[in-house]
mmCIF file with all atom_site columns, C-alpha atoms in Angstrom:
data_model
loop_
_atom_site.group_PDB
_atom_site.id
_atom_site.type_symbol
_atom_site.label_atom_id
_atom_site.label_alt_id
_atom_site.label_comp_id
_atom_site.label_asym_id
_atom_site.label_entity_id
_atom_site.label_seq_id
_atom_site.pdbx_PDB_ins_code
_atom_site.Cartn_x
_atom_site.Cartn_y
_atom_site.Cartn_z
_atom_site.occupancy
_atom_site.B_iso_or_equiv
_atom_site.pdbx_formal_charge
_atom_site.auth_seq_id
_atom_site.auth_comp_id
_atom_site.auth_asym_id
_atom_site.auth_atom_id
_atom_site.pdbx_PDB_model_num
ATOM 1   C CA . UNK Q 1 1   ? 0.000   0.000  0.000   1.00 0.00 ? 759 UNK Q CA 1
ATOM 2   C CA . UNK Q 1 2   ? 2.808   2.386  0.893   1.00 0.00 ? 760 UNK Q CA 1
ATOM 3   C CA . UNK Q 1 3   ? 4.530   1.749  -2.468  1.00 0.00 ? 761 UNK Q CA 1
ATOM 4   C CA . UNK Q 1 4   ? 1.320   2.607  -4.322  1.00 0.00 ? 762 UNK Q CA 1
ATOM 5   C CA . UNK Q 1 5   ? 1.032   5.869  -2.403  1.00 0.00 ? 763 UNK Q CA 1
ATOM 6   C CA . UNK Q 1 6   ? 4.628   6.775  -3.219  1.00 0.00 ? 764 UNK Q CA 1
ATOM 7   C CA . UNK Q 1 7   ? 4.095   5.908  -6.889  1.00 0.00 ? 765 UNK Q CA 1
ATOM 8   C CA . UNK Q 1 8   ? 0.915   8.003  -6.993  1.00 0.00 ? 766 UNK Q CA 1
ATOM 9   C CA . UNK Q 1 9   ? 2.760   10.947 -5.422  1.00 0.00 ? 767 UNK Q CA 1
ATOM 10  C CA . UNK Q 1 10  ? 5.630   10.576 -7.896  1.00 0.00 ? 768 UNK Q CA 1
ATOM 11  C CA . UNK Q 1 11  ? 3.204   10.558 -10.824 1.00 0.00 ? 769 UNK Q CA 1
ATOM 12  C CA . UNK Q 1 12  ? 1.385   13.622 -9.470  1.00 0.00 ? 770 UNK Q CA 1
ATOM 13  C CA . UNK Q 1 13  ? 4.681   15.488 -9.049  1.00 0.00 ? 771 UNK Q CA 1
ATOM 14  C CA . UNK Q 1 14  ? 5.750   14.559 -12.583 1.00 0.00 ? 772 UNK Q CA 1
ATOM 15  C CA . UNK Q 1 15  ? 2.456   15.801 -14.025 1.00 0.00 ? 773 UNK Q CA 1
ATOM 16  C CA . UNK Q 1 16  ? 2.729   19.060 -12.064 1.00 0.00 ? 774 UNK Q CA 1
ATOM 17  C CA . UNK Q 1 17  ? 6.297   19.626 -13.248 1.00 0.00 ? 775 UNK Q CA 1
ATOM 18  C CA . UNK Q 1 18  ? 5.338   18.871 -16.845 1.00 0.00 ? 776 UNK Q CA 1
ATOM 19  C CA . UNK Q 1 19  ? 2.534   21.427 -16.651 1.00 0.00 ? 777 UNK Q CA 1
ATOM 20  C CA . UNK Q 1 20  ? 5.010   24.092 -15.534 1.00 0.00 ? 778 UNK Q CA 1
ATOM 21  C CA . UNK Q 1 21  ? 7.943   22.989 -17.687 1.00 0.00 ? 779 UNK Q CA 1
ATOM 22  C CA . UNK Q 1 22  ? 7.758   25.800 -20.206 1.00 0.00 ? 780 UNK Q CA 1
ATOM 23  C CA . UNK Q 1 23  ? 6.597   23.666 -23.113 1.00 0.00 ? 781 UNK Q CA 1
ATOM 24  C CA . UNK Q 1 24  ? 5.492   26.011 -25.855 1.00 0.00 ? 782 UNK Q CA 1
ATOM 25  C CA . UNK Q 1 25  ? 2.486   23.798 -26.578 1.00 0.00 ? 783 UNK Q CA 1
ATOM 26  C CA . UNK Q 1 26  ? 0.452   25.852 -24.092 1.00 0.00 ? 784 UNK Q CA 1
ATOM 27  C CA . UNK Q 1 27  ? 1.308   29.031 -25.968 1.00 0.00 ? 785 UNK Q CA 1
ATOM 28  C CA . UNK Q 1 28  ? 0.064   27.869 -29.353 1.00 0.00 ? 786 UNK Q CA 1
ATOM 29  C CA . UNK Q 1 29  ? -3.415  27.199 -30.605 1.00 0.00 ? 787 UNK Q CA 1
ATOM 30  C CA . UNK Q 1 30  ? -5.061  30.369 -29.331 1.00 0.00 ? 788 UNK Q CA 1
ATOM 31  C CA . UNK Q 1 31  ? -5.024  34.132 -29.565 1.00 0.00 ? 789 UNK Q CA 1
ATOM 32  C CA . UNK Q 1 32  ? -4.025  35.742 -26.263 1.00 0.00 ? 790 UNK Q CA 1
ATOM 33  C CA . UNK Q 1 33  ? -5.565  39.095 -25.277 1.00 0.00 ? 791 UNK Q CA 1
ATOM 34  C CA . UNK Q 1 34  ? -3.575  41.545 -23.154 1.00 0.00 ? 792 UNK Q CA 1
ATOM 35  C CA . UNK Q 1 35  ? -5.293  42.266 -19.842 1.00 0.00 ? 793 UNK Q CA 1
ATOM 36  C CA . UNK Q 1 36  ? -2.533  44.169 -18.011 1.00 0.00 ? 794 UNK Q CA 1
ATOM 37  C CA . UNK Q 1 37  ? 0.912   45.753 -18.212 1.00 0.00 ? 795 UNK Q CA 1
ATOM 38  C CA . UNK Q 1 38  ? 2.204   45.498 -14.688 1.00 0.00 ? 796 UNK Q CA 1
ATOM 39  C CA . UNK Q 1 39  ? 5.221   46.302 -12.581 1.00 0.00 ? 797 UNK Q CA 1
ATOM 40  C CA . UNK Q 1 40  ? 5.710   44.329 -9.397  1.00 0.00 ? 798 UNK Q CA 1
ATOM 41  C CA . UNK Q 1 41  ? 6.861   47.392 -7.474  1.00 0.00 ? 799 UNK Q CA 1
ATOM 42  C CA . UNK Q 1 42  ? 5.532   50.511 -9.192  1.00 0.00 ? 800 UNK Q CA 1
ATOM 43  C CA . UNK Q 1 43  ? 2.259   49.109 -10.511 1.00 0.00 ? 801 UNK Q CA 1
ATOM 44  C CA . UNK Q 1 44  ? 2.846   50.079 -14.155 1.00 0.00 ? 802 UNK Q CA 1
ATOM 45  C CA . UNK Q 1 45  ? -0.052  50.902 -16.422 1.00 0.00 ? 803 UNK Q CA 1
ATOM 46  C CA . UNK Q 1 46  ? -2.287  48.373 -14.742 1.00 0.00 ? 804 UNK Q CA 1
ATOM 47  C CA . UNK Q 1 47  ? -5.264  46.813 -16.400 1.00 0.00 ? 805 UNK Q CA 1
ATOM 48  C CA . UNK Q 1 48  ? -6.227  47.186 -20.025 1.00 0.00 ? 806 UNK Q CA 1
ATOM 49  C CA . UNK Q 1 49  ? -9.961  48.014 -20.218 1.00 0.00 ? 807 UNK Q CA 1
ATOM 50  C CA . UNK Q 1 50  ? -11.958 44.966 -21.289 1.00 0.00 ? 808 UNK Q CA 1
ATOM 51  C CA . UNK Q 1 51  ? -13.310 46.832 -24.324 1.00 0.00 ? 809 UNK Q CA 1
ATOM 52  C CA . UNK Q 1 52  ? -9.710  47.376 -25.553 1.00 0.00 ? 810 UNK Q CA 1
ATOM 53  C CA . UNK Q 1 53  ? -8.278  43.901 -24.855 1.00 0.00 ? 811 UNK Q CA 1
ATOM 54  C CA . UNK Q 1 54  ? -9.149  42.597 -28.332 1.00 0.00 ? 812 UNK Q CA 1
ATOM 55  C CA . UNK Q 1 55  ? -6.910  45.387 -29.726 1.00 0.00 ? 813 UNK Q CA 1
ATOM 56  C CA . UNK Q 1 56  ? -3.806  43.938 -28.006 1.00 0.00 ? 814 UNK Q CA 1
ATOM 57  C CA . UNK Q 1 57  ? -3.326  40.319 -28.964 1.00 0.00 ? 815 UNK Q CA 1
ATOM 58  C CA . UNK Q 1 58  ? -0.642  37.801 -29.761 1.00 0.00 ? 816 UNK Q CA 1
ATOM 59  C CA . UNK Q 1 59  ? -0.829  34.428 -31.435 1.00 0.00 ? 817 UNK Q CA 1
ATOM 60  C CA . UNK Q 1 60  ? 2.141   32.079 -31.131 1.00 0.00 ? 818 UNK Q CA 1
ATOM 61  C CA . UNK Q 1 61  ? 2.276   29.680 -34.096 1.00 0.00 ? 819 UNK Q CA 1
ATOM 62  C CA . UNK Q 1 62  ? 3.629   26.152 -33.737 1.00 0.00 ? 820 UNK Q CA 1
ATOM 63  C CA . UNK Q 1 63  ? 6.271   26.903 -36.398 1.00 0.00 ? 821 UNK Q CA 1
ATOM 64  C CA . UNK Q 1 64  ? 8.050   29.475 -34.166 1.00 0.00 ? 822 UNK Q CA 1
ATOM 65  C CA . UNK Q 1 65  ? 6.417   32.566 -35.676 1.00 0.00 ? 823 UNK Q CA 1
ATOM 66  C CA . UNK Q 1 66  ? 4.039   34.955 -33.972 1.00 0.00 ? 824 UNK Q CA 1
ATOM 67  C CA . UNK Q 1 67  ? 1.562   37.615 -35.041 1.00 0.00 ? 825 UNK Q CA 1
ATOM 68  C CA . UNK Q 1 68  ? 0.429   40.416 -32.761 1.00 0.00 ? 826 UNK Q CA 1
ATOM 69  C CA . UNK Q 1 69  ? -1.952  43.320 -32.826 1.00 0.00 ? 827 UNK Q CA 1
ATOM 70  C CA . UNK Q 1 70  ? -1.094  46.538 -30.969 1.00 0.00 ? 828 UNK Q CA 1
ATOM 71  C CA . UNK Q 1 71  ? -4.157  48.768 -31.272 1.00 0.00 ? 829 UNK Q CA 1
ATOM 72  C CA . UNK Q 1 72  ? -4.179  49.855 -34.935 1.00 0.00 ? 830 UNK Q CA 1
ATOM 73  C CA . UNK Q 1 73  ? -0.753  48.345 -35.708 1.00 0.00 ? 831 UNK Q CA 1
ATOM 74  C CA . UNK Q 1 74  ? 0.313   44.822 -36.603 1.00 0.00 ? 832 UNK Q CA 1
ATOM 75  C CA . UNK Q 1 75  ? 3.614   43.152 -35.804 1.00 0.00 ? 833 UNK Q CA 1
ATOM 76  C CA . UNK Q 1 76  ? 5.101   39.737 -36.389 1.00 0.00 ? 834 UNK Q CA 1
ATOM 77  C CA . UNK Q 1 77  ? 8.347   37.877 -35.920 1.00 0.00 ? 835 UNK Q CA 1
ATOM 78  C CA . UNK Q 1 78  ? 9.752   34.726 -34.400 1.00 0.00 ? 836 UNK Q CA 1
ATOM 79  C CA . UNK Q 1 79  ? 9.967   33.293 -30.910 1.00 0.00 ? 837 UNK Q CA 1
ATOM 80  C CA . UNK Q 1 80  ? 11.760  30.508 -29.088 1.00 0.00 ? 838 UNK Q CA 1
ATOM 81  C CA . UNK Q 1 81  ? 11.048  28.858 -25.757 1.00 0.00 ? 839 UNK Q CA 1
ATOM 82  C CA . UNK Q 1 82  ? 13.189  26.787 -23.441 1.00 0.00 ? 840 UNK Q CA 1
ATOM 83  C CA . UNK Q 1 83  ? 12.291  23.897 -21.174 1.00 0.00 ? 841 UNK Q CA 1
ATOM 84  C CA . UNK Q 1 84  ? 12.665  26.115 -18.083 1.00 0.00 ? 842 UNK Q CA 1
ATOM 85  C CA . UNK Q 1 85  ? 10.048  28.645 -19.250 1.00 0.00 ? 843 UNK Q CA 1
ATOM 86  C CA . UNK Q 1 86  ? 12.426  30.966 -21.079 1.00 0.00 ? 844 UNK Q CA 1
ATOM 87  C CA . UNK Q 1 87  ? 10.965  33.041 -23.909 1.00 0.00 ? 845 UNK Q CA 1
ATOM 88  C CA . UNK Q 1 88  ? 12.776  35.062 -26.560 1.00 0.00 ? 846 UNK Q CA 1
ATOM 89  C CA . UNK Q 1 89  ? 10.788  37.133 -29.039 1.00 0.00 ? 847 UNK Q CA 1
ATOM 90  C CA . UNK Q 1 90  ? 12.526  38.482 -32.131 1.00 0.00 ? 848 UNK Q CA 1
ATOM 91  C CA . UNK Q 1 91  ? 10.463  41.252 -33.723 1.00 0.00 ? 849 UNK Q CA 1
ATOM 92  C CA . UNK Q 1 92  ? 9.937   41.408 -37.437 1.00 0.00 ? 850 UNK Q CA 1
ATOM 93  C CA . UNK Q 1 93  ? 8.004   43.955 -39.457 1.00 0.00 ? 851 UNK Q CA 1
ATOM 94  C CA . UNK Q 1 94  ? 5.682   46.325 -37.605 1.00 0.00 ? 852 UNK Q CA 1
ATOM 95  C CA . UNK Q 1 95  ? 3.280   48.816 -39.096 1.00 0.00 ? 853 UNK Q CA 1
ATOM 96  C CA . UNK Q 1 96  ? 3.742   52.384 -37.852 1.00 0.00 ? 854 UNK Q CA 1
ATOM 97  C CA . UNK Q 1 97  ? 0.248   53.850 -38.038 1.00 0.00 ? 855 UNK Q CA 1
ATOM 98  C CA . UNK Q 1 98  ? -0.470  56.699 -35.614 1.00 0.00 ? 856 UNK Q CA 1
ATOM 99  C CA . UNK Q 1 99  ? -3.317  55.240 -33.587 1.00 0.00 ? 857 UNK Q CA 1
ATOM 100 C CA . UNK Q 1 100 ? -6.162  57.560 -32.624 1.00 0.00 ? 858 UNK Q CA 1
ATOM 101 C CA . UNK Q 1 101 ? -6.407  58.631 -29.007 1.00 0.00 ? 859 UNK Q CA 1
ATOM 102 C CA . UNK Q 1 102 ? -2.664  58.827 -28.341 1.00 0.00 ? 860 UNK Q CA 1
ATOM 103 C CA . UNK Q 1 103 ? -2.633  55.766 -26.076 1.00 0.00 ? 861 UNK Q CA 1
ATOM 104 C CA . UNK Q 1 104 ? 0.879   54.858 -24.827 1.00 0.00 ? 862 UNK Q CA 1
ATOM 105 C CA . UNK Q 1 105 ? -0.112  51.190 -24.559 1.00 0.00 ? 863 UNK Q CA 1
ATOM 106 C CA . UNK Q 1 106 ? 0.788   50.183 -28.163 1.00 0.00 ? 864 UNK Q CA 1
ATOM 107 C CA . UNK Q 1 107 ? 4.404   51.318 -27.767 1.00 0.00 ? 865 UNK Q CA 1
ATOM 108 C CA . UNK Q 1 108 ? 4.761   49.788 -24.291 1.00 0.00 ? 866 UNK Q CA 1
ATOM 109 C CA . UNK Q 1 109 ? 3.187   46.544 -25.491 1.00 0.00 ? 867 UNK Q CA 1
ATOM 110 C CA . UNK Q 1 110 ? 5.476   46.154 -28.508 1.00 0.00 ? 868 UNK Q CA 1
ATOM 111 C CA . UNK Q 1 111 ? 8.535   47.034 -26.387 1.00 0.00 ? 869 UNK Q CA 1
ATOM 112 C CA . UNK Q 1 112 ? 7.398   44.512 -23.785 1.00 0.00 ? 870 UNK Q CA 1
ATOM 113 C CA . UNK Q 1 113 ? 7.231   41.740 -26.378 1.00 0.00 ? 871 UNK Q CA 1
ATOM 114 C CA . UNK Q 1 114 ? 10.766  42.589 -27.478 1.00 0.00 ? 872 UNK Q CA 1
ATOM 115 C CA . UNK Q 1 115 ? 11.970  42.446 -23.847 1.00 0.00 ? 873 UNK Q CA 1
ATOM 116 C CA . UNK Q 1 116 ? 10.430  39.032 -23.054 1.00 0.00 ? 874 UNK Q CA 1
ATOM 117 C CA . UNK Q 1 117 ? 12.496  36.852 -20.727 1.00 0.00 ? 875 UNK Q CA 1
ATOM 118 C CA . UNK Q 1 118 ? 10.173  34.080 -19.556 1.00 0.00 ? 876 UNK Q CA 1
ATOM 119 C CA . UNK Q 1 119 ? 6.578   32.958 -19.514 1.00 0.00 ? 877 UNK Q CA 1
ATOM 120 C CA . UNK Q 1 120 ? 4.174   30.982 -17.386 1.00 0.00 ? 878 UNK Q CA 1
ATOM 121 C CA . UNK Q 1 121 ? 0.636   29.798 -17.985 1.00 0.00 ? 879 UNK Q CA 1
ATOM 122 C CA . UNK Q 1 122 ? -1.445  29.331 -14.855 1.00 0.00 ? 880 UNK Q CA 1
ATOM 123 C CA . UNK Q 1 123 ? -5.212  28.818 -14.820 1.00 0.00 ? 881 UNK Q CA 1
ATOM 124 C CA . UNK Q 1 124 ? -5.533  29.959 -18.440 1.00 0.00 ? 882 UNK Q CA 1
ATOM 125 C CA . UNK Q 1 125 ? -3.573  33.167 -17.841 1.00 0.00 ? 883 UNK Q CA 1
ATOM 126 C CA . UNK Q 1 126 ? -0.308  33.818 -19.690 1.00 0.00 ? 884 UNK Q CA 1
ATOM 127 C CA . UNK Q 1 127 ? 2.250   35.998 -17.938 1.00 0.00 ? 885 UNK Q CA 1
ATOM 128 C CA . UNK Q 1 128 ? 5.333   37.129 -19.838 1.00 0.00 ? 886 UNK Q CA 1
ATOM 129 C CA . UNK Q 1 129 ? 8.012   38.476 -17.511 1.00 0.00 ? 887 UNK Q CA 1
ATOM 130 C CA . UNK Q 1 130 ? 10.334  41.033 -19.052 1.00 0.00 ? 888 UNK Q CA 1
ATOM 131 C CA . UNK Q 1 131 ? 14.125  41.258 -18.908 1.00 0.00 ? 889 UNK Q CA 1
ATOM 132 C CA . UNK Q 1 132 ? 14.166  43.922 -16.197 1.00 0.00 ? 890 UNK Q CA 1
ATOM 133 C CA . UNK Q 1 133 ? 12.461  41.395 -13.906 1.00 0.00 ? 891 UNK Q CA 1
ATOM 134 C CA . UNK Q 1 134 ? 9.832   43.791 -12.641 1.00 0.00 ? 892 UNK Q CA 1
ATOM 135 C CA . UNK Q 1 135 ? 7.586   44.328 -15.630 1.00 0.00 ? 893 UNK Q CA 1
ATOM 136 C CA . UNK Q 1 136 ? 5.156   41.741 -16.964 1.00 0.00 ? 894 UNK Q CA 1
ATOM 137 C CA . UNK Q 1 137 ? 2.553   41.409 -19.699 1.00 0.00 ? 895 UNK Q CA 1
ATOM 138 C CA . UNK Q 1 138 ? -0.542  39.517 -18.591 1.00 0.00 ? 896 UNK Q CA 1
ATOM 139 C CA . UNK Q 1 139 ? -2.919  37.842 -21.074 1.00 0.00 ? 897 UNK Q CA 1
ATOM 140 C CA . UNK Q 1 140 ? -6.115  35.837 -20.979 1.00 0.00 ? 898 UNK Q CA 1
#
């Protein structure tokens, strides 16, 4: 009985580690909508209004390419992940349309993608931590 308990615990730990391993499979197959630009200390820009979240998206393709929308602009490029949750995003072409309303979010969002360091997906929420360690992009 004790051996079965230990085996069950080992399997549960393996499954939990696999879920957090940084496999890019969780990134692909959906379009992520930005819900917040945050800073762990200063608070950052905070939440993106729900009505605007569809204007800030990213889709990671299984072939290592991504496409993103930043308000009225589009950007694309490549990305790589590592088994420990590392994420590198290499920007490609980006349109440079002056978006109405003068929102600073498009520029901060595109810069944040460029500065990606790692990612985690927990309860359907994607968090990309940036190279400075304090900033993060949060998606649903």
